PDB file of C-alpha atoms in Angstrom:
ATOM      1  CA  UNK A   1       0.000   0.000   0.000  1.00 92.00           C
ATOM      2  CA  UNK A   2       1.589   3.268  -0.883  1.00 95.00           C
ATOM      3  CA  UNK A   3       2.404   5.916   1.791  1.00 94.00           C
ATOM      4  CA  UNK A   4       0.456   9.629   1.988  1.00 94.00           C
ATOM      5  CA  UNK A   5       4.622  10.619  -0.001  1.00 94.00           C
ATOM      6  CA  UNK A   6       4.435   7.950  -2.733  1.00 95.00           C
ATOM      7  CA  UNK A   7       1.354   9.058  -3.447  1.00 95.00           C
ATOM      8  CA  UNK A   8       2.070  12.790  -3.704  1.00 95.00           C
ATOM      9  CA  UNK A   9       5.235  11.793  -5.936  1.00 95.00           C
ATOM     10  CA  UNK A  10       2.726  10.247  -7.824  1.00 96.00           C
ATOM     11  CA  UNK A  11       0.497  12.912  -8.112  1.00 95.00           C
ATOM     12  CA  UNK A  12       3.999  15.007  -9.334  1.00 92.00           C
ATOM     13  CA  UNK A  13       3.781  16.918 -12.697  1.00 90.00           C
ATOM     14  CA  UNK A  14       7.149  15.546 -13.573  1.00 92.00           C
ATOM     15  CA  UNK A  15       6.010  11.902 -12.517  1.00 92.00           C
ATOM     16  CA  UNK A  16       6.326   9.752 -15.528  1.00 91.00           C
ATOM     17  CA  UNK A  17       3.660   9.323 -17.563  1.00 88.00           C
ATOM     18  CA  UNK A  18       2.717   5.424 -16.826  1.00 90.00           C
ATOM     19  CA  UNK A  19       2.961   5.925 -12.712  1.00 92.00           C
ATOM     20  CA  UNK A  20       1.351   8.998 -12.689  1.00 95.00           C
ATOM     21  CA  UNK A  21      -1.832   9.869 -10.687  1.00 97.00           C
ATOM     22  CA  UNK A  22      -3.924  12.659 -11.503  1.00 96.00           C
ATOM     23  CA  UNK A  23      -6.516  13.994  -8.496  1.00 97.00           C
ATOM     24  CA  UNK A  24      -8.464  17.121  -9.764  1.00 96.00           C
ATOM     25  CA  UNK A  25      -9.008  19.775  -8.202  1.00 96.00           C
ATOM     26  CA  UNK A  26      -5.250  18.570  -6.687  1.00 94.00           C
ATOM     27  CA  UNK A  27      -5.952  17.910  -2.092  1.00 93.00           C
ATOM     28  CA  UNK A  28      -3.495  19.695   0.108  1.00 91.00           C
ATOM     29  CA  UNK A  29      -0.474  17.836  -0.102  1.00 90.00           C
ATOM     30  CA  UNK A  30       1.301  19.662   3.011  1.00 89.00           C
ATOM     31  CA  UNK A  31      -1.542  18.787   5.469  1.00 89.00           C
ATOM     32  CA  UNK A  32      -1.733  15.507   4.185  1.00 88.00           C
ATOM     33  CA  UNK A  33       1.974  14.569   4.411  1.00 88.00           C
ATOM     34  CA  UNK A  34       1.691  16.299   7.823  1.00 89.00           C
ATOM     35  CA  UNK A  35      -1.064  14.118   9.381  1.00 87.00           C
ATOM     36  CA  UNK A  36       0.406  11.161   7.212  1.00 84.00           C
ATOM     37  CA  UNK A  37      -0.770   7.667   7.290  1.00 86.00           C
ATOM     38  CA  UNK A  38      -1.730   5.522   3.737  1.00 93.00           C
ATOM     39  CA  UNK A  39      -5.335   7.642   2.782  1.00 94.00           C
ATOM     40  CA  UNK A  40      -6.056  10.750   0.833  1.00 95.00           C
ATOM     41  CA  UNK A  41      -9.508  12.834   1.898  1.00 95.00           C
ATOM     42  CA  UNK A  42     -11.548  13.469  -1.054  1.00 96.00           C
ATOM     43  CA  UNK A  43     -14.406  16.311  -1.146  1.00 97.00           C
ATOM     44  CA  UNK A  44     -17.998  15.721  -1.873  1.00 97.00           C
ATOM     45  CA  UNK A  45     -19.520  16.844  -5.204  1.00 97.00           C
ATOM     46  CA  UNK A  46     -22.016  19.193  -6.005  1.00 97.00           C
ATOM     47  CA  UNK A  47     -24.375  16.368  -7.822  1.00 97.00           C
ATOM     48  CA  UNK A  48     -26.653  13.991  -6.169  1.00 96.00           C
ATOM     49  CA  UNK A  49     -29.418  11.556  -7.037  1.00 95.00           C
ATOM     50  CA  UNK A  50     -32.342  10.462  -4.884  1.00 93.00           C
ATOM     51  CA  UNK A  51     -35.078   7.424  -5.124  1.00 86.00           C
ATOM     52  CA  UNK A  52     -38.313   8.524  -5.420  1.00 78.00           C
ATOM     53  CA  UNK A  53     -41.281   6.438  -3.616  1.00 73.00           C
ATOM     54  CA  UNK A  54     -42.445   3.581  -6.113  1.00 68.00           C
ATOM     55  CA  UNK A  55     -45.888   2.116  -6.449  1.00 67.00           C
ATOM     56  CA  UNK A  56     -44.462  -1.550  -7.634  1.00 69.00           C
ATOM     57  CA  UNK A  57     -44.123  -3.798  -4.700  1.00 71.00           C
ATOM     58  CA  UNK A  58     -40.726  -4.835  -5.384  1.00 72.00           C
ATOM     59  CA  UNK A  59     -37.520  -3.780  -7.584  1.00 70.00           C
ATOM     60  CA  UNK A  60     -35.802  -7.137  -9.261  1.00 72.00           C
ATOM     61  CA  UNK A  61     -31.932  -6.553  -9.267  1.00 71.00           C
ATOM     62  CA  UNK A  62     -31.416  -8.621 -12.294  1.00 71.00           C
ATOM     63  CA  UNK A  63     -33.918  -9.312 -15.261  1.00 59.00           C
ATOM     64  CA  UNK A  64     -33.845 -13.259 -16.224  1.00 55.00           C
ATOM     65  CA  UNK A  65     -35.984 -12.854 -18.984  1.00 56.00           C
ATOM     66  CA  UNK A  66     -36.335 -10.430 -21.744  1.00 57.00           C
ATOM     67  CA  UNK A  67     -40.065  -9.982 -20.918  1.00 57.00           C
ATOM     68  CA  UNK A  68     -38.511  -8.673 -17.457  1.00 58.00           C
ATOM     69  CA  UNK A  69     -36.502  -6.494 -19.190  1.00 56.00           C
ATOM     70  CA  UNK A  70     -39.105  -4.943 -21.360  1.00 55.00           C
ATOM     71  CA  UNK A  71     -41.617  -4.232 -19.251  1.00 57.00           C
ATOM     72  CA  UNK A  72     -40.479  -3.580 -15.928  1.00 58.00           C
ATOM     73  CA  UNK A  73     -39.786   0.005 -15.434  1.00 64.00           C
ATOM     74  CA  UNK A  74     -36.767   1.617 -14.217  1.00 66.00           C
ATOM     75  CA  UNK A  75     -35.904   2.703 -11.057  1.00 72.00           C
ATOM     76  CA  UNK A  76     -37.713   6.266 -10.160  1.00 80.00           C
ATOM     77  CA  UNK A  77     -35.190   8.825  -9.398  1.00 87.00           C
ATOM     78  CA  UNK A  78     -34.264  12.457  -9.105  1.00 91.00           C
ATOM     79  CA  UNK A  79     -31.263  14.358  -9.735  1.00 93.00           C
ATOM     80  CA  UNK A  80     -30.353  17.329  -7.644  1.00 95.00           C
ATOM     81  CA  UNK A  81     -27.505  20.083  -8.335  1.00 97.00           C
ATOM     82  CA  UNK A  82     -26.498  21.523  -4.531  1.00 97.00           C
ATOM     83  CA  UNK A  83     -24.703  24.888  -5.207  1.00 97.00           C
ATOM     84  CA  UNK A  84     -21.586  25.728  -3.053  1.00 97.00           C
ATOM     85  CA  UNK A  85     -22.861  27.623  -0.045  1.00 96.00           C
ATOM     86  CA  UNK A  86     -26.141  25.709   0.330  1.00 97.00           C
ATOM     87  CA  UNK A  87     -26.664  22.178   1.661  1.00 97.00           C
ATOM     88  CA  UNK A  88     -28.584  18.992   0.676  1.00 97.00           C
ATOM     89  CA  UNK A  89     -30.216  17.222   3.808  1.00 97.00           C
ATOM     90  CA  UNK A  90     -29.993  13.179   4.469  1.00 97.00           C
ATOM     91  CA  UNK A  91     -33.131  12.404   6.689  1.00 96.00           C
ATOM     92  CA  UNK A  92     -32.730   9.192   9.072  1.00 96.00           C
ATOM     93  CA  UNK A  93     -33.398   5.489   7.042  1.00 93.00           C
ATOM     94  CA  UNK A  94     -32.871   7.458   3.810  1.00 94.00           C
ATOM     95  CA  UNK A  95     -30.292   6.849   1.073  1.00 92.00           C
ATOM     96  CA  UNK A  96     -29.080   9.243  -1.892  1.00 95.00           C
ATOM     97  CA  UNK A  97     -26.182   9.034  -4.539  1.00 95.00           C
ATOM     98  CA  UNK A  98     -23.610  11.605  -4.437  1.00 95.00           C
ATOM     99  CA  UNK A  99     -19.828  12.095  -6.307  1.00 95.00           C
ATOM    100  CA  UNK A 100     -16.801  13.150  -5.216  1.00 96.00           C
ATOM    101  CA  UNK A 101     -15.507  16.591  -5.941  1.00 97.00           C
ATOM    102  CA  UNK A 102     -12.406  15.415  -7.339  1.00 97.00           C
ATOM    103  CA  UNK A 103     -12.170  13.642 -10.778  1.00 96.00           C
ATOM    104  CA  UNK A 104      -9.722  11.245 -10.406  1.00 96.00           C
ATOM    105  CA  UNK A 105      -7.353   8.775 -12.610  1.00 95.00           C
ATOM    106  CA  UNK A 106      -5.070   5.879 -11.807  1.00 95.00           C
ATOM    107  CA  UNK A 107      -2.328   4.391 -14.003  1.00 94.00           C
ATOM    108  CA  UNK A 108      -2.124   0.702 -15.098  1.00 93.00           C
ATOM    109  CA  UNK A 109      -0.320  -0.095 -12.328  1.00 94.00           C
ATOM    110  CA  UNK A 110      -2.028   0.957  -9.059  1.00 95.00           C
ATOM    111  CA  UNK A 111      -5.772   0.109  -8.002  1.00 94.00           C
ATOM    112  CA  UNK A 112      -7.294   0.843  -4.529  1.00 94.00           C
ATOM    113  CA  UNK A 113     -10.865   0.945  -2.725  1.00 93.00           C
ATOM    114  CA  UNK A 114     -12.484   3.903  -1.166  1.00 93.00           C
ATOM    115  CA  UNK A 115     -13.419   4.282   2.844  1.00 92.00           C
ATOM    116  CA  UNK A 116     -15.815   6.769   4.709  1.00 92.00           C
ATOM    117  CA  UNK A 117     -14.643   9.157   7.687  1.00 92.00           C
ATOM    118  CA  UNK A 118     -14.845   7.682  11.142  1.00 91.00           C
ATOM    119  CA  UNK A 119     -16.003  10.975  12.236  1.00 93.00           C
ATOM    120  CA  UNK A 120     -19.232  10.852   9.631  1.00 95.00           C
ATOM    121  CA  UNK A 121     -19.794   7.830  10.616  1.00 93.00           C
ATOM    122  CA  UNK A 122     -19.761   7.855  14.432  1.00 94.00           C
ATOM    123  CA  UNK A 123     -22.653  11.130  13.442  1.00 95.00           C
ATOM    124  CA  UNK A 124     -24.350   8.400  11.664  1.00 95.00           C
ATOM    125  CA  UNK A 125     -23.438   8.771   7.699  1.00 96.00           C
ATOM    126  CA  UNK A 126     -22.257   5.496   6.044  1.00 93.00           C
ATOM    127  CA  UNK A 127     -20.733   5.715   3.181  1.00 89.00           C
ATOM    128  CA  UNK A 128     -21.543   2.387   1.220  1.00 73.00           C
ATOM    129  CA  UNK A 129     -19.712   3.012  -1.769  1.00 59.00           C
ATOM    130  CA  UNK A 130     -18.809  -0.018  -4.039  1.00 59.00           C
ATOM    131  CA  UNK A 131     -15.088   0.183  -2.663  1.00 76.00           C
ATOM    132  CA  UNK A 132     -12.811  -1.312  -5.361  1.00 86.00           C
ATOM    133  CA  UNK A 133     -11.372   1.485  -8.068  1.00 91.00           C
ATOM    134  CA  UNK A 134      -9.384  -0.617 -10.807  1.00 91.00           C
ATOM    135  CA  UNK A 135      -6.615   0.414 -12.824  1.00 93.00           C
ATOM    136  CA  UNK A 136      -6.704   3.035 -15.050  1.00 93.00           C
ATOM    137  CA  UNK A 137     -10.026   4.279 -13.680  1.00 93.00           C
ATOM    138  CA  UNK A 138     -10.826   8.194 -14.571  1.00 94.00           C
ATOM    139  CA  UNK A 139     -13.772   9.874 -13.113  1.00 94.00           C
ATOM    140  CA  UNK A 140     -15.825  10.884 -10.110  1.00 94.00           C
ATOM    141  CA  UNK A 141     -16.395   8.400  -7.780  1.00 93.00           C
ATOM    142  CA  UNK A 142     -19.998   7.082  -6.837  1.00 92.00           C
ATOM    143  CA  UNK A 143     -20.767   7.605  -2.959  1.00 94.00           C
ATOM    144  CA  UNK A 144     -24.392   5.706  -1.613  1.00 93.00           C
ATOM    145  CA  UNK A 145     -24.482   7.895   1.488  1.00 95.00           C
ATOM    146  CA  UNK A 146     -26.948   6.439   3.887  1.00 95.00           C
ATOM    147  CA  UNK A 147     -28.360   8.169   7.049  1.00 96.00           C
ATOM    148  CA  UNK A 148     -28.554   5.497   9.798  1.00 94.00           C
ATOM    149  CA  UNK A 149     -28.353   7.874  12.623  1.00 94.00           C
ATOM    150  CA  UNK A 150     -31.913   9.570  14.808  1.00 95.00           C
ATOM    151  CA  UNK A 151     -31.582  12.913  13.706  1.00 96.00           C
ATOM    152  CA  UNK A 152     -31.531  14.586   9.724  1.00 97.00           C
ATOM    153  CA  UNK A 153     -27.679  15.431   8.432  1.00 97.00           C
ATOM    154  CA  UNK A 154     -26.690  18.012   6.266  1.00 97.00           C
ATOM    155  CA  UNK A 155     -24.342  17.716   3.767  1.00 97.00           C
ATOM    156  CA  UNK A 156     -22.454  20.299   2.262  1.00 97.00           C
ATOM    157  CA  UNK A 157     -20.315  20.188  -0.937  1.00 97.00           C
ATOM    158  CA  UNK A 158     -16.832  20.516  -0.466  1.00 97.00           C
ATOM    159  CA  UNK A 159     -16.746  18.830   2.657  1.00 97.00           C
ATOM    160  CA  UNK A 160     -14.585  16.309   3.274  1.00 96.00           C
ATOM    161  CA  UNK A 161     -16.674  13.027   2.997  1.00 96.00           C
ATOM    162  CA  UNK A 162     -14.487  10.099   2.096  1.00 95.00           C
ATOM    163  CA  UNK A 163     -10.778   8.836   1.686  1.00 94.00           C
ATOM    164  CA  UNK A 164      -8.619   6.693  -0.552  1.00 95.00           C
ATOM    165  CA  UNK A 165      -6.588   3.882  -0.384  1.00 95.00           C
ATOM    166  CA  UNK A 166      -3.840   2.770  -2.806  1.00 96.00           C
ATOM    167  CA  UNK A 167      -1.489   0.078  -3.824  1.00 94.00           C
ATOM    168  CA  UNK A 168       0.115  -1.332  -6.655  1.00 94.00           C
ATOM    169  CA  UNK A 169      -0.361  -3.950  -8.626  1.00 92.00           C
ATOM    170  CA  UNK A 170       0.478  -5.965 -11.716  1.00 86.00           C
ATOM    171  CA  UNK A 171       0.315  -3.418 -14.828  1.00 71.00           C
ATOM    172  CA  UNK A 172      -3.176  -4.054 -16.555  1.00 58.00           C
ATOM    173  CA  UNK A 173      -2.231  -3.495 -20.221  1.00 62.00           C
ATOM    174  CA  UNK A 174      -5.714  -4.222 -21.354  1.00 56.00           C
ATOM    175  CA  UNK A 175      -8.991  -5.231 -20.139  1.00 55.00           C
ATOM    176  CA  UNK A 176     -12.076  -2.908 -19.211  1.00 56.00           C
ATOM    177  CA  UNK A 177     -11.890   0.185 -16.620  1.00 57.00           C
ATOM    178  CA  UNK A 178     -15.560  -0.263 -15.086  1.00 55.00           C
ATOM    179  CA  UNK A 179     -19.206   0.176 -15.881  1.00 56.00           C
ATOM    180  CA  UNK A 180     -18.743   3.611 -14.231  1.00 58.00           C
ATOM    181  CA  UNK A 181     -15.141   5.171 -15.276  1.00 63.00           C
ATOM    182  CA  UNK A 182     -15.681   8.137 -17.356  1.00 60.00           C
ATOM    183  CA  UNK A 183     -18.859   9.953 -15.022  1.00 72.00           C
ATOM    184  CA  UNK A 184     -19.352  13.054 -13.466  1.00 75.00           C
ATOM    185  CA  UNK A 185     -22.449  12.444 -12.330  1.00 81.00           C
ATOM    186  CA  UNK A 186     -24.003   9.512 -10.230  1.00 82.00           C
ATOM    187  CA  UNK A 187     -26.389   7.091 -12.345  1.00 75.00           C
ATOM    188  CA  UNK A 188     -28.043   4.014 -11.304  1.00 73.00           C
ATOM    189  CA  UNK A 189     -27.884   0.803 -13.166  1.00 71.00           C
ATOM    190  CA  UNK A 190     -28.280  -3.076 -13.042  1.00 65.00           C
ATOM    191  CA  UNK A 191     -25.361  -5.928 -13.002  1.00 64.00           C
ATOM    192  CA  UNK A 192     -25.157  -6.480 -17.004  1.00 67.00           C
ATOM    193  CA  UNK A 193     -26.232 -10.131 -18.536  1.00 67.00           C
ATOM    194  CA  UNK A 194     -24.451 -13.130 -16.374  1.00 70.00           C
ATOM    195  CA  UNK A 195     -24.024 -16.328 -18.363  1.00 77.00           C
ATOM    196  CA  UNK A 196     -23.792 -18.454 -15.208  1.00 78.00           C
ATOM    197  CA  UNK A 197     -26.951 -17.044 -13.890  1.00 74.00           C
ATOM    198  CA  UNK A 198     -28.639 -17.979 -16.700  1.00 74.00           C
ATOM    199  CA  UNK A 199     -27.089 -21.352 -16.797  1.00 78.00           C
ATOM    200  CA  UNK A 200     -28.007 -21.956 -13.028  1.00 81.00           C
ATOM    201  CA  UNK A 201     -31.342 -21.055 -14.238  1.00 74.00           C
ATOM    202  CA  UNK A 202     -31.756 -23.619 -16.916  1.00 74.00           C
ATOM    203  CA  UNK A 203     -31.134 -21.368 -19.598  1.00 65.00           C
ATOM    204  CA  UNK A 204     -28.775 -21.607 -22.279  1.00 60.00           C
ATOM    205  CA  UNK A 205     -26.536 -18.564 -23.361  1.00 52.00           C
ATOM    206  CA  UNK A 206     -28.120 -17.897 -26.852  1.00 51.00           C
ATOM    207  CA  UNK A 207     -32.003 -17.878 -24.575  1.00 49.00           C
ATOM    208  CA  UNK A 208     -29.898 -15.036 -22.062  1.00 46.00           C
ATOM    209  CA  UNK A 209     -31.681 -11.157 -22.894  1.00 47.00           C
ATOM    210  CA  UNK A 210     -30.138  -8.835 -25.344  1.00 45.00           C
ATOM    211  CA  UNK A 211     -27.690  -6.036 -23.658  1.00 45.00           C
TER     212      UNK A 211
END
């Protein structure tokens, strides 16, 4: 795992080109290196997305048949754009999307996961991000902030909300970055067409739905 420094030389101008890591708008390297440790804070973003109340009586996280597919409609949601200056406000039991700040991008040969803040979540914010960030991902990261505390939080954007982890690992030449490398924004989607799903299911590959 690379130390608060080997990241910072990473995040060098002068870095070379295949190690380099790019974090934009750049954190405060002095503080950092100062309170040091493995993790680098990241802000939150100005961008959020909420779930609206649904009428259906249940959501299927993965459409076996095309029918399913089809017919079933997607998720109800809202996007919100929070200003800087003015807050967006978390009520207990409730869940919302958010981004990071900071557009990030990782070199072939480093991947890492994302944390929350121990001092969100002792106020009752849990940040249940899907952790892992491959190689060569470039974007804003995803949050799923969930309120499990007694009392409504606010969140402001520019806060500090989450932190990174990073370490190296073999150089992935090739291969795919992630359903979500590229975003600015958070989006919701479902787990793309699984062959051994379908086979557990007694269906053959060709009989799987359409992308």
């Amino acid at each position: 795992m690379l130390s608060v420094v080997q990241i910072f030389e990473r995040l060098n101008p002068d870095a070379p080109d295949n190690s380099r890591i790019s974090i934009v708008p750049a954190p405060d390297s002095t503080r950092a290196v100062n309170r040091g440790g493995t993790s680098v804070d990241l802000r939150l973003g100005r961008w959020f997305r909420s779930f609206r109340q649904s009428q259906d009586r249940y959501y299927p996280l993965y459409h076996s048949t095309e029918k399913q597919r089809s017919t079933h409609r997607p998720m109800n949601t809202k996007e919100h754009f929070v200003p800087f200056g003015e807050e967006f406000v978390l009520h207990p039991n409730r869940f919302v999307l958010g981004v990071t700040l900071e557009w990030l991008s990782l070199p072939a040969d480093l991947s890492g996961y994302v944390t929350g803040k121990s001092s969100l979540g002792r106020h009752g914010l849990v940040i249940e991000t899907a952790a892992g960030i491959h190689p060569r991902f470039s974007g804003c990261l995803t949050l799923e902030l969930a309120n499990v505390g007694e009392v409504p939080l606010v969140l402001s954007p520019g806060m500090e909300v989450c932190q990174i982890f990073l370490h190296e690992t073999a150089a992935a030449d090739s291969g795919t970055v992630g359903t979500f490398s590229g975003r600015r924004k958070p989006s919701v989607e479902l787990p793309k067409k699984d062959e051994i799903f379908d086979r557990l299911h007694g269906r053959t590959v060709d009989d799987s739905p359409a992308e």
